[in-house]
PDB file of C-alpha atoms and ligand atoms in Angstrom:
ATOM      1  CA  MET G  24       0.000   0.000   0.000  1.00 54.00           C
ATOM      2  CA  VAL G  25       1.605   3.230  -1.042  1.00 46.00           C
ATOM      3  CA  ALA G  26       0.498   6.852  -0.932  1.00 45.00           C
ATOM      4  CA  ALA G  27       2.389  10.089  -0.952  1.00 45.00           C
ATOM      5  CA  VAL G  28       2.061  10.116   2.827  1.00 50.00           C
ATOM      6  CA  GLY G  29       2.590   6.372   3.396  1.00 63.00           C
ATOM      7  CA  PRO G  30       0.139   4.026   5.072  1.00 85.00           C
ATOM      8  CA  THR G  31      -1.016   4.795   8.582  1.00 93.00           C
ATOM      9  CA  VAL G  32      -1.943   1.890  10.827  1.00 95.00           C
ATOM     10  CA  HIS G  33      -4.674   2.395  13.426  1.00 95.00           C
ATOM     11  CA  VAL G  34      -5.258  -0.298  16.012  1.00 96.00           C
ATOM     12  CA  LEU G  35      -8.580  -0.366  17.886  1.00 96.00           C
ATOM     13  CA  ARG G  36      -9.631  -2.648  20.691  1.00 96.00           C
ATOM     14  CA  ASP G  37     -12.276  -4.653  18.836  1.00 97.00           C
ATOM     15  CA  PRO G  38     -14.448  -4.558  15.678  1.00 98.00           C
ATOM     16  CA  GLU G  39     -17.082  -2.396  17.379  1.00 98.00           C
ATOM     17  CA  GLU G  40     -14.588   0.250  18.490  1.00 98.00           C
ATOM     18  CA  LEU G  41     -13.071   0.136  15.021  1.00 98.00           C
ATOM     19  CA  ALA G  42     -16.509   0.631  13.444  1.00 98.00           C
ATOM     20  CA  GLU G  43     -17.200   3.617  15.665  1.00 98.00           C
ATOM     21  CA  ARG G  44     -13.819   5.211  14.892  1.00 98.00           C
ATOM     22  CA  VAL G  45     -14.132   4.736  11.120  1.00 98.00           C
ATOM     23  CA  GLY G  46     -17.812   5.723  11.143  1.00 98.00           C
ATOM     24  CA  SER G  47     -17.077   8.944  13.049  1.00 98.00           C
ATOM     25  CA  ARG G  48     -14.257   9.756  10.650  1.00 98.00           C
ATOM     26  CA  ILE G  49     -16.582   9.195   7.685  1.00 98.00           C
ATOM     27  CA  GLY G  50     -19.125  11.479   9.371  1.00 98.00           C
ATOM     28  CA  GLU G  51     -16.510  14.247   9.689  1.00 98.00           C
ATOM     29  CA  LEU G  52     -15.434  13.870   6.073  1.00 98.00           C
ATOM     30  CA  ALA G  53     -19.027  13.858   4.830  1.00 97.00           C
ATOM     31  CA  HIS G  54     -19.845  16.957   6.905  1.00 97.00           C
ATOM     32  CA  ALA G  55     -16.808  18.751   5.473  1.00 97.00           C
ATOM     33  CA  ALA G  56     -18.058  17.996   1.937  1.00 95.00           C
ATOM     34  CA  PHE G  57     -21.620  18.959   2.870  1.00 95.00           C
ATOM     35  CA  ARG G  58     -20.488  22.353   4.220  1.00 96.00           C
ATOM     36  CA  ARG G  59     -18.775  23.013   0.892  1.00 94.00           C
ATOM     37  CA  GLU G  60     -21.925  21.878  -0.952  1.00 92.00           C
ATOM     38  CA  LEU G  61     -20.008  18.986  -2.473  1.00 91.00           C
ATOM     39  CA  PRO G  62     -21.007  15.337  -2.652  1.00 93.00           C
ATOM     40  CA  PHE G  63     -19.105  12.821  -0.550  1.00 95.00           C
ATOM     41  CA  ARG G  64     -18.401   9.779  -2.718  1.00 95.00           C
ATOM     42  CA  LEU G  65     -17.951   6.659  -0.629  1.00 97.00           C
ATOM     43  CA  ALA G  66     -17.250   3.216  -2.101  1.00 97.00           C
ATOM     44  CA  LEU G  67     -18.111   0.142  -0.024  1.00 98.00           C
ATOM     45  CA  SER G  68     -16.806  -3.407  -0.134  1.00 97.00           C
ATOM     46  CA  GLY G  69     -18.340  -6.780   0.614  1.00 96.00           C
ATOM     47  CA  GLY G  70     -17.321  -9.472   3.054  1.00 95.00           C
ATOM     48  CA  SER G  71     -17.685  -9.601   6.811  1.00 96.00           C
ATOM     49  CA  SER G  72     -15.176  -6.894   7.836  1.00 96.00           C
ATOM     50  CA  PRO G  73     -17.423  -3.883   7.113  1.00 98.00           C
ATOM     51  CA  ILE G  74     -20.523  -5.360   8.824  1.00 98.00           C
ATOM     52  CA  PRO G  75     -19.943  -3.706  12.254  1.00 98.00           C
ATOM     53  CA  LEU G  76     -19.418  -0.383  10.424  1.00 98.00           C
ATOM     54  CA  PHE G  77     -22.612  -0.948   8.428  1.00 98.00           C
ATOM     55  CA  ARG G  78     -24.420  -1.558  11.736  1.00 98.00           C
ATOM     56  CA  TRP G  79     -22.921   1.674  13.080  1.00 98.00           C
ATOM     57  CA  PHE G  80     -24.195   3.502   9.977  1.00 98.00           C
ATOM     58  CA  GLY G  81     -27.670   2.180  10.736  1.00 98.00           C
ATOM     59  CA  GLY G  82     -27.375   3.109  14.432  1.00 97.00           C
ATOM     60  CA  ALA G  83     -25.406   6.178  15.574  1.00 97.00           C
ATOM     61  CA  GLY G  84     -24.548   7.084  11.977  1.00 96.00           C
ATOM     62  CA  SER G  85     -28.150   7.208  10.874  1.00 96.00           C
ATOM     63  CA  SER G  86     -28.621  10.657  12.402  1.00 96.00           C
ATOM     64  CA  SER G  87     -24.990  11.863  12.591  1.00 97.00           C
ATOM     65  CA  ILE G  88     -24.023  11.426   8.933  1.00 98.00           C
ATOM     66  CA  PRO G  89     -25.369  13.987   6.407  1.00 98.00           C
ATOM     67  CA  TRP G  90     -26.749  11.262   4.163  1.00 98.00           C
ATOM     68  CA  GLU G  91     -28.083  13.711   1.576  1.00 96.00           C
ATOM     69  CA  ALA G  92     -24.435  14.542   0.744  1.00 96.00           C
ATOM     70  CA  VAL G  93     -23.310  10.906   0.565  1.00 97.00           C
ATOM     71  CA  HIS G  94     -23.127   9.093  -2.749  1.00 95.00           C
ATOM     72  CA  LEU G  95     -22.531   5.385  -2.358  1.00 97.00           C
ATOM     73  CA  TYR G  96     -20.580   3.278  -4.806  1.00 97.00           C
ATOM     74  CA  TRP G  97     -19.184  -0.242  -4.561  1.00 98.00           C
ATOM     75  CA  CYS G  98     -15.567  -1.357  -4.872  1.00 98.00           C
ATOM     76  CA  ASP G  99     -16.748  -4.747  -6.040  1.00 98.00           C
ATOM     77  CA  GLU G 100     -19.819  -6.874  -6.534  1.00 98.00           C
ATOM     78  CA  ARG G 101     -20.579 -10.522  -7.057  1.00 98.00           C
ATOM     79  CA  CYS G 102     -22.501 -11.279 -10.281  1.00 98.00           C
ATOM     80  CA  VAL G 103     -25.781 -12.186  -8.627  1.00 98.00           C
ATOM     81  CA  PRO G 104     -29.080 -10.281  -8.327  1.00 98.00           C
ATOM     82  CA  PRO G 105     -29.278  -7.692  -5.502  1.00 97.00           C
ATOM     83  CA  GLU G 106     -31.577  -9.852  -3.370  1.00 97.00           C
ATOM     84  CA  HIS G 107     -29.148 -12.815  -3.496  1.00 97.00           C
ATOM     85  CA  PRO G 108     -27.446 -13.585  -0.140  1.00 97.00           C
ATOM     86  CA  ALA G 109     -24.015 -13.184  -1.783  1.00 97.00           C
ATOM     87  CA  SER G 110     -24.745  -9.686  -3.146  1.00 98.00           C
ATOM     88  CA  ASN G 111     -22.537  -6.975  -1.640  1.00 98.00           C
ATOM     89  CA  TYR G 112     -25.247  -4.402  -2.284  1.00 98.00           C
ATOM     90  CA  GLY G 113     -27.763  -6.754  -0.645  1.00 98.00           C
ATOM     91  CA  SER G 114     -25.563  -7.060   2.436  1.00 97.00           C
ATOM     92  CA  ALA G 115     -25.365  -3.262   2.781  1.00 98.00           C
ATOM     93  CA  PHE G 116     -29.090  -2.916   2.098  1.00 98.00           C
ATOM     94  CA  ARG G 117     -30.072  -5.424   4.754  1.00 97.00           C
ATOM     95  CA  THR G 118     -27.605  -4.083   7.323  1.00 97.00           C
ATOM     96  CA  PHE G 119     -28.163  -0.325   7.061  1.00 98.00           C
ATOM     97  CA  LEU G 120     -29.215   1.084   3.713  1.00 97.00           C
ATOM     98  CA  ALA G 121     -32.893   0.381   4.117  1.00 94.00           C
ATOM     99  CA  GLY G 122     -32.919   2.349   7.371  1.00 95.00           C
ATOM    100  CA  VAL G 123     -30.865   5.496   6.718  1.00 98.00           C
ATOM    101  CA  PRO G 124     -32.178   8.700   5.095  1.00 97.00           C
ATOM    102  CA  ILE G 125     -30.072   8.492   1.936  1.00 97.00           C
ATOM    103  CA  PRO G 126     -31.828   9.623  -1.249  1.00 96.00           C
ATOM    104  CA  GLY G 127     -32.329   6.674  -3.587  1.00 95.00           C
ATOM    105  CA  GLU G 128     -30.618   8.514  -6.437  1.00 94.00           C
ATOM    106  CA  ASN G 129     -27.421   8.699  -4.327  1.00 96.00           C
ATOM    107  CA  VAL G 130     -27.040   4.904  -4.311  1.00 97.00           C
ATOM    108  CA  HIS G 131     -25.011   3.730  -7.282  1.00 96.00           C
ATOM    109  CA  ARG G 132     -24.786  -0.028  -7.140  1.00 97.00           C
ATOM    110  CA  LEU G 133     -22.771  -2.270  -9.429  1.00 98.00           C
ATOM    111  CA  LEU G 134     -25.352  -4.272 -11.382  1.00 98.00           C
ATOM    112  CA  GLY G 135     -24.415  -7.861 -10.598  1.00 98.00           C
ATOM    113  CA  GLU G 136     -27.433  -9.229 -12.439  1.00 98.00           C
ATOM    114  CA  VAL G 137     -26.444  -7.870 -15.885  1.00 98.00           C
ATOM    115  CA  VAL G 138     -25.388 -10.431 -18.490  1.00 97.00           C
ATOM    116  CA  PRO G 139     -22.737 -10.271 -19.801  1.00 98.00           C
ATOM    117  CA  PRO G 140     -20.949  -8.734 -16.767  1.00 98.00           C
ATOM    118  CA  ARG G 141     -18.690  -6.745 -19.096  1.00 98.00           C
ATOM    119  CA  ASP G 142     -21.716  -4.557 -19.934  1.00 98.00           C
ATOM    120  CA  ALA G 143     -22.220  -3.783 -16.240  1.00 98.00           C
ATOM    121  CA  ALA G 144     -18.510  -2.997 -15.834  1.00 98.00           C
ATOM    122  CA  ASP G 145     -18.547  -0.627 -18.824  1.00 97.00           C
ATOM    123  CA  ALA G 146     -21.724   1.091 -17.599  1.00 97.00           C
ATOM    124  CA  TYR G 147     -20.191   1.613 -14.134  1.00 96.00           C
ATOM    125  CA  GLU G 148     -17.030   3.020 -15.636  1.00 94.00           C
ATOM    126  CA  GLU G 149     -19.169   5.467 -17.596  1.00 92.00           C
ATOM    127  CA  LEU G 150     -21.085   6.366 -14.436  1.00 91.00           C
ATOM    128  CA  LEU G 151     -17.844   7.044 -12.576  1.00 90.00           C
ATOM    129  CA  ARG G 152     -16.486   9.144 -15.429  1.00 83.00           C
ATOM    130  CA  THR G 153     -19.587  11.280 -15.654  1.00 80.00           C
ATOM    131  CA  ALA G 154     -19.697  11.661 -11.856  1.00 70.00           C
ATOM    132  CA  ALA G 155     -16.171  13.141 -11.813  1.00 61.00           C
ATOM    133  CA  PRO G 156     -16.489  16.617 -10.302  1.00 56.00           C
ATOM    134  CA  ALA G 157     -16.103  19.666 -12.511  1.00 49.00           C
ATOM    135  CA  GLY G 158     -12.486  20.675 -12.828  1.00 46.00           C
ATOM    136  CA  ARG G 159     -11.233  17.140 -12.539  1.00 48.00           C
ATOM    137  CA  GLY G 160     -12.226  16.225 -16.082  1.00 44.00           C
ATOM    138  CA  SER G 161      -8.723  15.197 -17.017  1.00 44.00           C
ATOM    139  CA  SER G 162      -8.414  12.980 -13.973  1.00 46.00           C
ATOM    140  CA  PRO G 163      -7.164   9.458 -14.761  1.00 43.00           C
ATOM    141  CA  ALA G 164      -9.940   7.758 -12.857  1.00 44.00           C
ATOM    142  CA  ALA G 165     -12.908   7.690 -10.598  1.00 52.00           C
ATOM    143  CA  ASP G 166     -12.415  10.491  -8.081  1.00 80.00           C
ATOM    144  CA  LEU G 167     -13.915   8.762  -5.097  1.00 93.00           C
ATOM    145  CA  ASP G 168     -13.537  10.579  -1.798  1.00 95.00           C
ATOM    146  CA  LEU G 169     -13.094   7.365   0.172  1.00 97.00           C
ATOM    147  CA  ALA G 170     -12.846   3.695  -0.765  1.00 98.00           C
ATOM    148  CA  LEU G 171     -13.328   1.146   2.017  1.00 98.00           C
ATOM    149  CA  LEU G 172     -11.530  -2.117   1.322  1.00 98.00           C
ATOM    150  CA  GLY G 173     -11.079  -5.494   2.980  1.00 98.00           C
ATOM    151  CA  ILE G 174      -8.125  -7.862   2.807  1.00 98.00           C
ATOM    152  CA  GLY G 175      -8.732 -11.453   1.753  1.00 97.00           C
ATOM    153  CA  PRO G 176      -6.733 -14.411   3.101  1.00 96.00           C
ATOM    154  CA  ASP G 177      -4.697 -14.511  -0.140  1.00 96.00           C
ATOM    155  CA  GLY G 178      -4.040 -10.766  -0.114  1.00 97.00           C
ATOM    156  CA  HIS G 179      -6.819  -9.935  -2.565  1.00 98.00           C
ATOM    157  CA  THR G 180      -8.764  -6.754  -2.178  1.00 98.00           C
ATOM    158  CA  ALA G 181     -12.032  -5.754  -3.823  1.00 98.00           C
ATOM    159  CA  SER G 182     -12.117  -8.578  -6.436  1.00 98.00           C
ATOM    160  CA  LEU G 183      -8.502  -8.106  -7.476  1.00 98.00           C
ATOM    161  CA  PHE G 184      -6.884 -11.484  -6.930  1.00 98.00           C
ATOM    162  CA  PRO G 185      -3.156 -12.327  -6.993  1.00 97.00           C
ATOM    163  CA  GLY G 186      -1.797 -13.087 -10.445  1.00 95.00           C
ATOM    164  CA  ARG G 187      -5.042 -12.316 -12.307  1.00 96.00           C
ATOM    165  CA  PRO G 188      -5.034 -10.149 -15.471  1.00 95.00           C
ATOM    166  CA  SER G 189      -7.443  -7.574 -13.979  1.00 96.00           C
ATOM    167  CA  LEU G 190      -4.633  -6.450 -11.649  1.00 96.00           C
ATOM    168  CA  GLY G 191      -2.819  -4.771 -14.519  1.00 94.00           C
ATOM    169  CA  SER G 192      -5.932  -3.425 -16.224  1.00 96.00           C
ATOM    170  CA  GLU G 193      -5.986   0.104 -17.609  1.00 95.00           C
ATOM    171  CA  ARG G 194      -9.776   0.202 -17.237  1.00 95.00           C
ATOM    172  CA  TRP G 195     -11.555   1.522 -14.163  1.00 94.00           C
ATOM    173  CA  VAL G 196     -13.909  -1.425 -13.749  1.00 97.00           C
ATOM    174  CA  GLU G 197     -13.030  -5.023 -14.540  1.00 98.00           C
ATOM    175  CA  VAL G 198     -14.702  -8.412 -14.661  1.00 98.00           C
ATOM    176  CA  GLU G 199     -13.129 -11.329 -12.796  1.00 97.00           C
ATOM    177  CA  MET G 200     -14.723 -14.385 -14.373  1.00 96.00           C
ATOM    178  CA  GLU G 201     -12.971 -17.006 -12.248  1.00 95.00           C
ATOM    179  CA  PRO G 202     -12.364 -15.852  -8.688  1.00 95.00           C
ATOM    180  CA  PRO G 203     -10.243 -18.440  -6.892  1.00 94.00           C
ATOM    181  CA  LEU G 204     -12.214 -18.098  -3.632  1.00 94.00           C
ATOM    182  CA  GLU G 205     -15.852 -18.543  -2.639  1.00 93.00           C
ATOM    183  CA  PRO G 206     -18.316 -17.434  -3.754  1.00 94.00           C
ATOM    184  CA  LYS G 207     -16.953 -18.599  -7.106  1.00 94.00           C
ATOM    185  CA  VAL G 208     -19.287 -16.482  -9.179  1.00 96.00           C
ATOM    186  CA  PRO G 209     -17.949 -13.872 -11.601  1.00 97.00           C
ATOM    187  CA  ARG G 210     -17.207 -10.528  -9.946  1.00 98.00           C
ATOM    188  CA  LEU G 211     -17.165  -6.882 -10.951  1.00 98.00           C
ATOM    189  CA  THR G 212     -14.373  -4.833  -9.432  1.00 98.00           C
ATOM    190  CA  LEU G 213     -12.811  -1.392  -9.423  1.00 97.00           C
ATOM    191  CA  THR G 214      -9.238  -1.651 -10.661  1.00 97.00           C
ATOM    192  CA  LEU G 215      -6.036  -0.491  -8.999  1.00 96.00           C
ATOM    193  CA  ARG G 216      -6.150   2.432 -11.418  1.00 93.00           C
ATOM    194  CA  ALA G 217      -9.608   3.520 -10.267  1.00 93.00           C
ATOM    195  CA  LEU G 218      -8.740   3.039  -6.596  1.00 94.00           C
ATOM    196  CA  ALA G 219      -5.565   5.089  -7.002  1.00 92.00           C
ATOM    197  CA  ALA G 220      -7.686   8.120  -7.916  1.00 89.00           C
ATOM    198  CA  SER G 221      -9.529   7.884  -4.624  1.00 93.00           C
ATOM    199  CA  GLU G 222      -8.713  10.721  -2.256  1.00 94.00           C
ATOM    200  CA  ARG G 223      -8.572   8.273   0.637  1.00 96.00           C
ATOM    201  CA  VAL G 224      -8.494   4.505   1.014  1.00 97.00           C
ATOM    202  CA  PHE G 225      -9.191   2.798   4.331  1.00 98.00           C
ATOM    203  CA  PHE G 226      -8.554  -0.939   4.745  1.00 98.00           C
ATOM    204  CA  LEU G 227     -10.509  -2.682   7.492  1.00 98.00           C
ATOM    205  CA  ALA G 228      -9.245  -6.016   8.837  1.00 98.00           C
ATOM    206  CA  THR G 229     -10.265  -7.691  12.069  1.00 98.00           C
ATOM    207  CA  GLY G 230      -9.728 -11.004  13.819  1.00 97.00           C
ATOM    208  CA  ALA G 231      -6.775 -13.299  14.444  1.00 97.00           C
ATOM    209  CA  GLU G 232      -7.274 -14.999  11.075  1.00 97.00           C
ATOM    210  CA  LYS G 233      -6.159 -11.755   9.367  1.00 97.00           C
ATOM    211  CA  ARG G 234      -2.919 -11.509  11.357  1.00 96.00           C
ATOM    212  CA  ALA G 235      -0.609 -13.321   8.929  1.00 96.00           C
ATOM    213  CA  ILE G 236      -1.875 -11.655   5.767  1.00 96.00           C
ATOM    214  CA  VAL G 237      -1.843  -8.185   7.345  1.00 96.00           C
ATOM    215  CA  ARG G 238       1.769  -8.763   8.292  1.00 94.00           C
ATOM    216  CA  ARG G 239       2.610  -9.801   4.724  1.00 94.00           C
ATOM    217  CA  ILE G 240       0.915  -6.683   3.350  1.00 94.00           C
ATOM    218  CA  LEU G 241       2.496  -4.237   5.789  1.00 93.00           C
ATOM    219  CA  LEU G 242       5.921  -5.857   5.856  1.00 89.00           C
ATOM    220  CA  PRO G 243       6.413  -7.042   2.278  1.00 78.00           C
ATOM    221  CA  GLY G 244       9.225  -9.473   1.542  1.00 85.00           C
ATOM    222  CA  PRO G 245      11.073 -10.096  -1.731  1.00 87.00           C
ATOM    223  CA  GLU G 246       8.086 -11.795  -3.430  1.00 88.00           C
ATOM    224  CA  PRO G 247       5.844  -9.762  -5.816  1.00 88.00           C
ATOM    225  CA  PRO G 248       3.445  -7.492  -3.899  1.00 92.00           C
ATOM    226  CA  LEU G 249      -0.024  -8.855  -3.212  1.00 96.00           C
ATOM    227  CA  PRO G 250      -3.004  -6.915  -4.607  1.00 97.00           C
ATOM    228  CA  ALA G 251      -3.792  -5.171  -1.308  1.00 97.00           C
ATOM    229  CA  ALA G 252      -0.163  -4.036  -1.130  1.00 95.00           C
ATOM    230  CA  GLN G 253      -0.466  -2.383  -4.544  1.00 95.00           C
ATOM    231  CA  VAL G 254      -3.329  -0.044  -3.624  1.00 96.00           C
ATOM    232  CA  ARG G 255      -2.549   3.636  -3.659  1.00 93.00           C
ATOM    233  CA  ALA G 256      -4.512   6.726  -2.685  1.00 94.00           C
ATOM    234  CA  ARG G 257      -4.177  10.405  -3.455  1.00 92.00           C
ATOM    235  CA  SER G 258      -3.846  11.775   0.064  1.00 93.00           C
ATOM    236  CA  GLU G 259      -4.505   9.184   2.759  1.00 95.00           C
ATOM    237  CA  LEU G 260      -4.010   5.453   2.954  1.00 96.00           C
ATOM    238  CA  ALA G 261      -4.993   3.957   6.285  1.00 96.00           C
ATOM    239  CA  VAL G 262      -5.193   0.441   7.684  1.00 97.00           C
ATOM    240  CA  TYR G 263      -7.667  -0.040  10.535  1.00 97.00           C
ATOM    241  CA  LEU G 264      -7.030  -3.187  12.563  1.00 97.00           C
ATOM    242  CA  ASP G 265      -8.380  -4.582  15.790  1.00 97.00           C
ATOM    243  CA  THR G 266      -5.917  -5.850  18.395  1.00 96.00           C
ATOM    244  CA  ALA G 267      -6.440  -9.468  17.274  1.00 97.00           C
ATOM    245  CA  ALA G 268      -5.401  -8.690  13.676  1.00 97.00           C
ATOM    246  CA  ALA G 269      -2.546  -6.417  14.778  1.00 96.00           C
ATOM    247  CA  GLU G 270      -0.990  -8.777  17.289  1.00 94.00           C
ATOM    248  CA  GLY G 271       2.695  -9.377  16.602  1.00 88.00           C
ATOM    249  CA  LEU G 272       3.140  -6.356  14.347  1.00 88.00           C
ATOM    250  CA  PRO G 273       6.338  -4.495  15.159  1.00 81.00           C
ATOM    251  CA  ALA G 274       6.283  -1.043  16.738  1.00 69.00           C
ATOM    252  CA  ALA G 275       5.674   1.984  14.545  1.00 60.00           C
ATOM    253  CA  SER G 276       9.355   2.647  13.916  1.00 49.00           C
ATOM    254  CA  SER G 277       9.789  -0.751  12.248  1.00 56.00           C
ATOM    255  CA  LEU G 278       6.777  -0.430   9.958  1.00 58.00           C
ATOM    256  CA  PRO G 279       7.164   1.012   6.441  1.00 56.00           C
ATOM    257  CA  VAL G 280       7.897   4.735   6.228  1.00 43.00           C
ATOM    258  CA  GLY G 281       4.965   6.847   7.284  1.00 43.00           C
ATOM    259  CA  ALA G 282       3.110   4.152   9.171  1.00 44.00           C
ATOM    260  CA  SER G 283       2.177   4.442  12.817  1.00 44.00           C
ATOM    261  CA  GLY G 284       2.042   1.107  14.529  1.00 43.00           C
ATOM    262  CA  PRO G 285       0.077  -0.421  17.395  1.00 41.00           C
TER     263      PRO G 285
HETATM  264  C1  LIG D 319     -15.877  -9.300  -1.495  1.00 65.33           C
HETATM  265  C2  LIG D 319     -14.897  -8.273  -1.056  1.00 65.33           C
HETATM  266  C3  LIG D 319     -13.538  -8.785  -0.688  1.00 65.33           C
HETATM  267  C4  LIG D 319     -13.439  -8.748   0.815  1.00 65.33           C
HETATM  268  C5  LIG D 319     -12.296  -9.587   1.318  1.00 65.33           C
HETATM  269  C6  LIG D 319     -12.272  -9.643   2.818  1.00 65.33           C
HETATM  270  O1  LIG D 319     -16.832  -8.952  -2.135  1.00 65.33           O
HETATM  271  O2  LIG D 319     -15.674 -10.471  -1.148  1.00 65.33           O
HETATM  272  O3  LIG D 319     -15.055  -6.999  -1.366  1.00 65.33           O
HETATM  273  O4  LIG D 319     -12.459  -8.127  -1.252  1.00 65.33           O
HETATM  274  O5  LIG D 319     -13.291  -7.419   1.249  1.00 65.33           O
HETATM  275  O6  LIG D 319     -12.442 -10.884   0.811  1.00 65.33           O
HETATM  276  O7  LIG D 319     -13.435 -10.309   3.214  1.00 65.33           O
HETATM  277  P1  LIG D 319     -13.839 -10.428   4.748  1.00 65.33           P
HETATM  278  O8  LIG D 319     -14.149  -9.052   5.205  1.00 65.33           O
HETATM  279  O9  LIG D 319     -15.069 -11.290   4.748  1.00 65.33           O
HETATM  280  O10 LIG D 319     -12.696 -11.021   5.450  1.00 65.33           O
END
């Protein structure tokens, strides 16, 4: 993970404290955009890591976040209909979206039900291009304000898997037809290029089972960098861990330049 300022590591006691910290930070960022009459473009991910944050959105965040300023996007989606249990949009909908006062037109889901998936990827890329704020027309990619990402056990992030062609894609949105992990349905995913145009990227990883892969991402060895280690951001790249995921990480001074350790 590389940004001009280097990755910052935040360690919170448990997933709930982590959710509250990240949720409050998102609230501050959204309020700052709202005060300037700008949209706050937030891209969500799937998986279990963001669920406590989604619950926080539906609880304390329901009234503290200026939802009318928030535009939701997705970093990736499984190619299933939105009501399918594996749908990332469906997970967000069931956990908080149905209960927060966000205008329907601010919710920009990746259409997992479209066949062929390439059409959905191209349409999303077009949506992201046209949503780019005035003055950033020449920007190389999507101009998200914040992308929330998880880290898979193999170091994948969004649906960018190690060694797969989509990793090197010049597009903004790619199709992964054969994900190596469950659910083994085709996926739609923002590319490294699109993510790199995000103002901020926050990784969320919790639980002891994330310990080894987090260590590999934050303390890369001689082997080629894993997808999560290749993510960049314009101004802030942060890794939010709970104590279980962070256990065994060296002190701040031994982490890569710019990081602040547990
Ligand atoms: C998805 C994701 C994926 C996820 C990681 C971590 O749709 O599966 O966006 O990249 O973030 O696999 O998943 P967990 O949070 O469940 O560990």
